[in-house]
Tab-separated table of C-alpha atoms and ligand atoms in Angstrom:
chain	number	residue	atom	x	y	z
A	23	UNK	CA	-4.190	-7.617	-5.009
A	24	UNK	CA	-5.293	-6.360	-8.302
A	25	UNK	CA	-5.174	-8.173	-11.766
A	26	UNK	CA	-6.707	-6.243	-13.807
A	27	UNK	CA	-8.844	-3.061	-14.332
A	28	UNK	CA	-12.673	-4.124	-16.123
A	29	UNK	CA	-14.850	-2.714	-13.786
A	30	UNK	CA	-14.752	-0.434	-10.105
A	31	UNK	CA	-17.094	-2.850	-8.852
A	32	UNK	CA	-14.252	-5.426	-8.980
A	33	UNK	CA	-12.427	-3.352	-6.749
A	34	UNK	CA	-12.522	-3.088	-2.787
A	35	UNK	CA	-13.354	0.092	-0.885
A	36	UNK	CA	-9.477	0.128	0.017
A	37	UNK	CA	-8.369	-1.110	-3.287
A	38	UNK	CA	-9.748	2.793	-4.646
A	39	UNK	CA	-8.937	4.768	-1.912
A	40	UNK	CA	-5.359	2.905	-1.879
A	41	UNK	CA	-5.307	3.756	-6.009
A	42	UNK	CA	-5.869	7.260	-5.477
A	43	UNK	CA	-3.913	8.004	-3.153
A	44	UNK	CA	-1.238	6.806	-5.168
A	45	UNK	CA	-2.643	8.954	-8.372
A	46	UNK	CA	-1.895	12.236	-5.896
A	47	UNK	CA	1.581	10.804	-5.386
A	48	UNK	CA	1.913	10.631	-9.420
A	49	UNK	CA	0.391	14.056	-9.383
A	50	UNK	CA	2.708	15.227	-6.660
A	51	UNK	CA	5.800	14.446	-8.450
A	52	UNK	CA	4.840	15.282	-11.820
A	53	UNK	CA	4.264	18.676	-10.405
A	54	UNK	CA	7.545	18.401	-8.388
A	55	UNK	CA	9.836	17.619	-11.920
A	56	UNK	CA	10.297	14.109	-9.939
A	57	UNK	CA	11.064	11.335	-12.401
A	58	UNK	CA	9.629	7.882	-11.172
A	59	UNK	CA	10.014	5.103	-13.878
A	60	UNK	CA	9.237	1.565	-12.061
A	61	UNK	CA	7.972	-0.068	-15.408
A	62	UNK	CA	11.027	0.322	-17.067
A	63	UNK	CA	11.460	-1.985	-20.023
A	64	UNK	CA	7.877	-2.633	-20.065
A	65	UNK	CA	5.171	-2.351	-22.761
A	66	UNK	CA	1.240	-1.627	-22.990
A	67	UNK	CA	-0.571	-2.705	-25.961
A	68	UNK	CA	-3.283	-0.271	-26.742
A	69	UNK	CA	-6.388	-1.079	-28.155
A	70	UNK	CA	-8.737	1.472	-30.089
A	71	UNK	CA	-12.057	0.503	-31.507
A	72	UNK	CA	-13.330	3.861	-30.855
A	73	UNK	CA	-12.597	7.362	-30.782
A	74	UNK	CA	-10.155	9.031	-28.242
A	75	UNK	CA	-8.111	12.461	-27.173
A	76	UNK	CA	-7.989	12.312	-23.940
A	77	UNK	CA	-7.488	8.119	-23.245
A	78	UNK	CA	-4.821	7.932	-26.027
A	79	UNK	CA	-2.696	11.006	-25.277
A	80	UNK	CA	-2.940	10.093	-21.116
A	81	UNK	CA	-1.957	6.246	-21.318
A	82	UNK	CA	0.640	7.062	-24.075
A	83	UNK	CA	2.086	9.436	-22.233
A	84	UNK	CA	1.706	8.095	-19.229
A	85	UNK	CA	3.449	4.356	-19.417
A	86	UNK	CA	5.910	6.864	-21.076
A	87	UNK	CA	6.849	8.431	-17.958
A	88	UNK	CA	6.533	5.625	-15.952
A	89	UNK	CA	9.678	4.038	-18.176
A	90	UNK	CA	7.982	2.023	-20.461
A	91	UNK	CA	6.574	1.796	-24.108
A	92	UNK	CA	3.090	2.334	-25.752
A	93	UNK	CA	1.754	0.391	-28.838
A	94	UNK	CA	-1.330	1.684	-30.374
A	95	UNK	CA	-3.266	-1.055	-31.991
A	96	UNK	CA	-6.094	1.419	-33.735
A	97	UNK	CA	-8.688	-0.824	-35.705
A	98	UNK	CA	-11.590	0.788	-36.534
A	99	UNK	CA	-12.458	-1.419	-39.243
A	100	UNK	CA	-12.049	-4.554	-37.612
A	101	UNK	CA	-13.242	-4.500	-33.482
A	102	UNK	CA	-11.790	-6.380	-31.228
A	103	UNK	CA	-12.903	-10.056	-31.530
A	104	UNK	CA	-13.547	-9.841	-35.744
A	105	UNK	CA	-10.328	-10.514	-37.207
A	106	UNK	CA	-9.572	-13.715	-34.681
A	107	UNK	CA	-10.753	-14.617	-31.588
A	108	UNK	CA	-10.718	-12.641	-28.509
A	109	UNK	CA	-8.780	-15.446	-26.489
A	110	UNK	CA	-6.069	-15.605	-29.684
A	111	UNK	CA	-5.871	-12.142	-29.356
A	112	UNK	CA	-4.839	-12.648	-25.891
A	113	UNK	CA	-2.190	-15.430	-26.874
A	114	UNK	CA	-0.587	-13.121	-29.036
A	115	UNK	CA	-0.682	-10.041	-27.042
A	116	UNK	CA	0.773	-12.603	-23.702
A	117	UNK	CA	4.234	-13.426	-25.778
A	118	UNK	CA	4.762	-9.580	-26.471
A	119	UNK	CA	3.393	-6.559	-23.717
A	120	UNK	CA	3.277	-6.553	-20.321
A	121	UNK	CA	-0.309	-4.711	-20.136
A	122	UNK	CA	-3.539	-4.068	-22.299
A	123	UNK	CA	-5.186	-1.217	-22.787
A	124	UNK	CA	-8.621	-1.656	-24.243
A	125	UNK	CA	-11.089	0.672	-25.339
A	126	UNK	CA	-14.109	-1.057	-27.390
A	127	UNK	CA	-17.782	-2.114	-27.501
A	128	UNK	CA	-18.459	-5.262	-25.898
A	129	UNK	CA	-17.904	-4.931	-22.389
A	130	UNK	CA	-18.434	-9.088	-22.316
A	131	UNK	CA	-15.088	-9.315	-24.929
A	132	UNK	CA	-12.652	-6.976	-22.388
A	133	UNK	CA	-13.546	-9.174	-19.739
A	134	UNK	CA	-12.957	-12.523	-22.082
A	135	UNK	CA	-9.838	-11.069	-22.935
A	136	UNK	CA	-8.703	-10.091	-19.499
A	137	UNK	CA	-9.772	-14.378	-18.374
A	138	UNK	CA	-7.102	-15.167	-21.759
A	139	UNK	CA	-4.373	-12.715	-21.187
A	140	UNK	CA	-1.924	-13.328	-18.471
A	141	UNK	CA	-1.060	-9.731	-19.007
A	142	UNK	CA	-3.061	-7.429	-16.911
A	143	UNK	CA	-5.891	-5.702	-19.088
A	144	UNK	CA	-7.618	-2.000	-18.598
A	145	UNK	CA	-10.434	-1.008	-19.536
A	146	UNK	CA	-10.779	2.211	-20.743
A	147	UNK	CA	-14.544	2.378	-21.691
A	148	UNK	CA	-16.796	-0.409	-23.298
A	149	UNK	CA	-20.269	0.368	-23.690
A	150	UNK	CA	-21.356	-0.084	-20.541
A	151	UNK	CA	-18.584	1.472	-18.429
A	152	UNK	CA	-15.682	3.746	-18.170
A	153	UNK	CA	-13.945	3.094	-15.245
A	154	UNK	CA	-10.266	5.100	-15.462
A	155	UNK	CA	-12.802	7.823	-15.961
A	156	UNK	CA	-14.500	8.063	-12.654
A	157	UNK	CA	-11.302	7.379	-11.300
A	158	UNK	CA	-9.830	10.343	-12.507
A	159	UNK	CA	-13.179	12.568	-11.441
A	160	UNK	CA	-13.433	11.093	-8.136
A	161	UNK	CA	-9.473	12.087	-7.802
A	162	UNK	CA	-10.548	15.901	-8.538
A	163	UNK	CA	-13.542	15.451	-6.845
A	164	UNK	CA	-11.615	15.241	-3.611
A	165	UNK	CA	-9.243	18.107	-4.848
A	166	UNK	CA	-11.880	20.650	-4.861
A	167	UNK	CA	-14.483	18.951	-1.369
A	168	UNK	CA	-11.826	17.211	0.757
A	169	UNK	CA	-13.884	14.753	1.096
A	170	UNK	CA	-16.654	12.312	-0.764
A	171	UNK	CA	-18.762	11.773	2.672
A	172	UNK	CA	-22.268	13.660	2.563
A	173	UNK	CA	-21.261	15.090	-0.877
A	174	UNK	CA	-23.787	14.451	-3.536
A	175	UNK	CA	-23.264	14.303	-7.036
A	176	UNK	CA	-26.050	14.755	-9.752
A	177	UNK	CA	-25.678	12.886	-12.709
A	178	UNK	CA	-27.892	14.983	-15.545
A	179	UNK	CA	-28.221	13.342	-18.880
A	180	UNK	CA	-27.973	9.509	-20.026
A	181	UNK	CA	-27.612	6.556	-17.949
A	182	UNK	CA	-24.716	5.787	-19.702
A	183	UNK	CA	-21.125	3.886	-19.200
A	184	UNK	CA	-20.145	6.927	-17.119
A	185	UNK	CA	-22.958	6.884	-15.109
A	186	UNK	CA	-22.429	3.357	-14.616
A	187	UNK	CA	-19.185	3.747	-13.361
A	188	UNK	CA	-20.327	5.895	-11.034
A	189	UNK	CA	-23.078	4.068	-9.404
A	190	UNK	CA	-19.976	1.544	-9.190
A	191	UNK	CA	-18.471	3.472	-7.134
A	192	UNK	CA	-21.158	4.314	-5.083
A	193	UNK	CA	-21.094	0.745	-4.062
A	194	UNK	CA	-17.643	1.244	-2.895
A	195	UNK	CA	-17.036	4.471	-1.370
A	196	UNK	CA	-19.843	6.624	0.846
A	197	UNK	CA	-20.964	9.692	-1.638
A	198	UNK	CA	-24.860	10.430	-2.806
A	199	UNK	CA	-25.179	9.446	-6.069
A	200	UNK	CA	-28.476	10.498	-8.229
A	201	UNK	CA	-29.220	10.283	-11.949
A	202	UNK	CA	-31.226	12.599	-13.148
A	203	UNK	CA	-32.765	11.733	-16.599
A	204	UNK	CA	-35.466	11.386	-19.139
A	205	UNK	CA	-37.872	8.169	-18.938
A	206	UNK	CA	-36.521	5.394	-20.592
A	207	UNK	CA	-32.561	6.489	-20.255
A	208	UNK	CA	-32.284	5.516	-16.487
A	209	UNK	CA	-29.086	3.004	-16.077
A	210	UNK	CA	-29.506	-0.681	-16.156
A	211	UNK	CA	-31.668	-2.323	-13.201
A	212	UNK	CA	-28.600	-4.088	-12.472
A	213	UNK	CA	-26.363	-1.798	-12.229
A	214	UNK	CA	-29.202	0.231	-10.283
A	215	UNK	CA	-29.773	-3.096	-7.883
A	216	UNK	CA	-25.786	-3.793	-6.980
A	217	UNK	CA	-25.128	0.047	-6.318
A	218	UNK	CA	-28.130	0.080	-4.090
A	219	UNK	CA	-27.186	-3.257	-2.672
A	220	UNK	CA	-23.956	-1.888	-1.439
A	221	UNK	CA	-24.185	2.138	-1.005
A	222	UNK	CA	-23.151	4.079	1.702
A	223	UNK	CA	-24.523	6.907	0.920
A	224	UNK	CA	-27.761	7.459	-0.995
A	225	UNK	CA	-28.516	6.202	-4.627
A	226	UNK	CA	-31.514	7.395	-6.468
A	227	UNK	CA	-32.726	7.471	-9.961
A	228	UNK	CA	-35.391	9.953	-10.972
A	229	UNK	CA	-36.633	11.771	-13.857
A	230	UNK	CA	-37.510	14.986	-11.751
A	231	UNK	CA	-34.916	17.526	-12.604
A	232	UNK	CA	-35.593	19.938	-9.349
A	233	UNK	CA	-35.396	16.847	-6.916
A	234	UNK	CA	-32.601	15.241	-9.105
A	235	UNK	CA	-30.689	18.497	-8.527
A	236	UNK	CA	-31.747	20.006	-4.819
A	237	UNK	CA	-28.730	19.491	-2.237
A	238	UNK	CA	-26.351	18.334	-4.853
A	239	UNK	CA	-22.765	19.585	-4.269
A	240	UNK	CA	-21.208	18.474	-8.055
A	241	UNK	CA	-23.347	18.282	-11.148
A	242	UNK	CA	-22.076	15.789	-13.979
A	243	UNK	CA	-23.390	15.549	-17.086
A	244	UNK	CA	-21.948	14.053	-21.234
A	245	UNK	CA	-23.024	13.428	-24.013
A	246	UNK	CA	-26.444	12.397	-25.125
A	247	UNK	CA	-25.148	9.985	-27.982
A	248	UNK	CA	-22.546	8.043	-26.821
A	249	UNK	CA	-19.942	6.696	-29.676
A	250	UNK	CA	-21.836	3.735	-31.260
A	251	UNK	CA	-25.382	5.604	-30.891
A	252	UNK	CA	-24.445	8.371	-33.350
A	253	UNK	CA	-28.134	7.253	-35.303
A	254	UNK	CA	-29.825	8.613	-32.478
A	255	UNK	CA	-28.133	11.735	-31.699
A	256	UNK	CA	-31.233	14.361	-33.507
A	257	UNK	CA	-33.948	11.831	-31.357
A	258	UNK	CA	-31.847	12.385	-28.442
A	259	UNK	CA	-31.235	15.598	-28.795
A	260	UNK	CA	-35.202	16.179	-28.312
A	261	UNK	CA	-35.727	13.427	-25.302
A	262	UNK	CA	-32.837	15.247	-23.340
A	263	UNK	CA	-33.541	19.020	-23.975
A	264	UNK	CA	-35.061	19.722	-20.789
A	265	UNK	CA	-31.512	18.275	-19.301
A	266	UNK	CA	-29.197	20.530	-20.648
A	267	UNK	CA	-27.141	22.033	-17.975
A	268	UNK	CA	-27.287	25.611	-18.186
A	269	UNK	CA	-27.220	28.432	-15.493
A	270	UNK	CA	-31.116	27.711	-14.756
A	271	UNK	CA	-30.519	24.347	-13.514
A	272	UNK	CA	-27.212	24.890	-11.964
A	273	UNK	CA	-28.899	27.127	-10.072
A	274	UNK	CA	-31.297	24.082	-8.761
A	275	UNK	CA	-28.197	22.439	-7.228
A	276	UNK	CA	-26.050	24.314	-4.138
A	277	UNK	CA	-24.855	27.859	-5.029
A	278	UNK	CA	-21.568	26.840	-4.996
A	279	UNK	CA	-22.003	23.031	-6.368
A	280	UNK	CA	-19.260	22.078	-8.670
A	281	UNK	CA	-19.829	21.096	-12.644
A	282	UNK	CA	-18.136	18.203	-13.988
A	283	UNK	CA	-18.367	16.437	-17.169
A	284	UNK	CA	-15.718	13.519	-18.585
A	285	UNK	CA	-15.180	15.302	-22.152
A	286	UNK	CA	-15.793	15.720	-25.250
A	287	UNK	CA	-18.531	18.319	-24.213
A	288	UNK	CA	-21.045	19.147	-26.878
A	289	UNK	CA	-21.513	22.549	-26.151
A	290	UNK	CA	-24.942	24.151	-26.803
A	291	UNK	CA	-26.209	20.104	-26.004
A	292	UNK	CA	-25.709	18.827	-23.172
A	293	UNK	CA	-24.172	21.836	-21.596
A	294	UNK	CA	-23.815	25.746	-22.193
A	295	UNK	CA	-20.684	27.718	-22.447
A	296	UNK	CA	-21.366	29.689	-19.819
A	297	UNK	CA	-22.020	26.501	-17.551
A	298	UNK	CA	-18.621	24.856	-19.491
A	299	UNK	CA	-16.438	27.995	-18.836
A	300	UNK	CA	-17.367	29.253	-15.505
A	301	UNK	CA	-15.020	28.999	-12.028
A	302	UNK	CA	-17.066	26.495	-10.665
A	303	UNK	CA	-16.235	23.806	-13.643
A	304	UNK	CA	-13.649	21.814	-13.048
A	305	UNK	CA	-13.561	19.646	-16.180
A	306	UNK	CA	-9.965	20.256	-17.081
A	307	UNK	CA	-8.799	19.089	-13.825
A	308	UNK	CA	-10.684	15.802	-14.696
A	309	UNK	CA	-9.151	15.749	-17.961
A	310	UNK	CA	-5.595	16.182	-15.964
A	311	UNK	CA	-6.316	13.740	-13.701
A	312	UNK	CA	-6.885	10.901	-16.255
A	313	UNK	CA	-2.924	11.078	-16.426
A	314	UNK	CA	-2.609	10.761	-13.078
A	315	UNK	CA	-4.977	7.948	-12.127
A	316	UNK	CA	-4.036	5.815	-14.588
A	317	UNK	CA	0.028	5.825	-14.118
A	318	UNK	CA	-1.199	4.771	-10.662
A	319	UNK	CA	-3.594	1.732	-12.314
A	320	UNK	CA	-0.467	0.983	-14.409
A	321	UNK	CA	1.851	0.592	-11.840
A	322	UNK	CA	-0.103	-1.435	-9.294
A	323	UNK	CA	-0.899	-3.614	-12.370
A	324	UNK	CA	1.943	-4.214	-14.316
A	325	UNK	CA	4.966	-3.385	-11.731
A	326	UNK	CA	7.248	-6.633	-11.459
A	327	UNK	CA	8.552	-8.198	-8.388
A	328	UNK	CA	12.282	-9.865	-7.782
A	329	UNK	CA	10.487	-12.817	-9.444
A	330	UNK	CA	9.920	-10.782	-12.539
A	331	UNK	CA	6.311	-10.922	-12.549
A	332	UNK	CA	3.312	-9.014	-11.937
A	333	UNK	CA	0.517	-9.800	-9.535
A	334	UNK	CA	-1.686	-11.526	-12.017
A	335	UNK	CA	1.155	-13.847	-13.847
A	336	UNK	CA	2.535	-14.481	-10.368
A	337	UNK	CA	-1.190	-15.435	-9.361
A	338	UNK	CA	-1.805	-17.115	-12.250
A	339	UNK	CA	1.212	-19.586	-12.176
A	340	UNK	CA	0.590	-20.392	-8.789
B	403	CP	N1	-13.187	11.221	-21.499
B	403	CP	C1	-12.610	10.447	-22.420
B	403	CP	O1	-12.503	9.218	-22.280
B	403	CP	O2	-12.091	11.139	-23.482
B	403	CP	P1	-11.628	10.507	-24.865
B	403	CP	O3	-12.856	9.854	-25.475
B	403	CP	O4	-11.140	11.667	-25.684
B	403	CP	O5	-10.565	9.503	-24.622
B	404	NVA	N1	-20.435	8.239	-22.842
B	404	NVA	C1	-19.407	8.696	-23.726
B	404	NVA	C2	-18.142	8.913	-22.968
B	404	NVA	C3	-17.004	9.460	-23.793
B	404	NVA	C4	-15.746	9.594	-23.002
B	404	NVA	C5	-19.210	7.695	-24.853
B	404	NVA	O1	-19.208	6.491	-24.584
B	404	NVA	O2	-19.061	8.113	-25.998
């Protein structure tokens, strides 16, 4: 049963499948005009340290439809941790919501305040990972192959939070997974270690574009400078030239291979327009699909049984 959402590779292989098939039941009646409102009543307390379009306008309007009530707690000035403590942060939040939403730096303080709160906490992205986000892609993923067995996705650009996620996955579902990046911007070894503990399929890390790219079905890519690492965005920008996805290296991957990229896209960076904007992209649907898969993460998370409490409270209290 899950408590809360830090990481994929918290999750079992049937805890994912089971939470996206329930994100194409969320889809299915959103697109039917069905209203489905379990978490009536109910509120989630948003945390932003960081930027966010797509995160704030999909789990505002998403607990929304669901019945319940969004609080954005937006503190740029102060992160989460600064003002008071993490665990008093998680005290507080305990009397009032019935879920957390967090989107910071320190991956370390989501998962402190997810051990404090008794009130199921998401994480949606810390530094080093971005779950709800690979959630959402895997979700259109299937949408547009069927299937994730003997697809393989290319991950061009940083070893970021993202890619992360990803590799995360890998662990738990059978797709080929390869990051294809400059030296010295591979993902953490162990990240690297736990995905290749538990793939599969095939992970690989390489720093040969062609081989990075041959066979793959769906080529990812984002940004170069991740928020936090805006100091290094005109170093970057020279390190990961040769990575920009443009028709030249799309054309290294399958002629039909799918491009895919979590958003906001830098375009003329890490990807072209034409690359952006062609048939074959299906960022949008991503984007779409953050709504989707996270209504789902909400709802096995913070729905209440006759006892009037969720899986981690009811876990909790024994
Ligand atoms: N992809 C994503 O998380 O978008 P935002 O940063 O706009 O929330
Ligand atoms: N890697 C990017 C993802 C943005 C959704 C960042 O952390 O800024």
């Amino acid at each position: 049963m899950l408590h809360d959402f830090v990481s994929l590779a918290d999750l079992t292989t049937d805890e994912i499948l089971g939470l996206l098939e329930q994100a194409d039941d969320m889809k299915r009646m959103r697109r039917g005009g069905k209203t489905y409102r379990p978490l009536e009543g109910e509120t989630l307390a948003m945390i932003f340290d960081k930027p966010s379009l797509r995160t704030r306008v999909t789990f505002e309007t998403g607990i929304f439809q669901l019945g319940g009530h969004g609080v954005v707690m937006q503190s740029e000035k102060a992160r989460l941790g600064e003002r008071e403590s993490v665990p008093d942060v998680a005290r507080n939040l305990d009397r009032w919501v019935d879920g957390i939403m967090v989107r910071t730096f320190s991956h370390e303080a989501v998962r402190e305040l997810a051990d404090y709160a008794d009130a199921p906490v998401i994480n949606a992205l810390t530094d080093k990972e971005h779950p709800c986000q690979v959630l959402a892609d895997a979700q259109a993923l299937r949408e547009h192959r069927g299937d994730f067995a003997n697809i393989k996705l290319a991950f061009v650009g940083d070893g970021n939070n993202v890619c992360a996620s990803w590799f995360h996955f890998a662990a738990r579902i059978p797709i080929n997974v390869s990051l294809v990046c400059p030296q010295g911007y591979e993902i953490d070894a162990e990240t690297l270690k736990f995905a290749k503990a538990n793939a599969k399929g095939v992970v690989t890390v390489t720093n040969d574009i062609e081989e990075g790219l041959r066979g793959a079905d769906a080529v990812y890519t984002d940004v170069w400078a991740s928020m936090g690492q805006e100091e290094e965005t005109a170093a970057r920008a020279r390190v990961f030239a040769p990575y920009q996805v443009n028709s030249k290296l799309m054309a290294m991957a399958k002629p039909d291979a799918l491009f895919m990229h979590c958003l906001p896209a830098h375009r003329g960076s890490e990807v072209t327009d034409d690359v952006m904007d062609a048939p074959n992209s299906i960022v949008f649907d991503e984007a779409e699909n953050r709504l989707h898969v996270q209504k789902a993460v909400m709802v096995a998370l913070m729905s209440r049984s006759k006892d009037g409490l969720s899986p981690k409270q009811r876990a909790r209290r024994g």
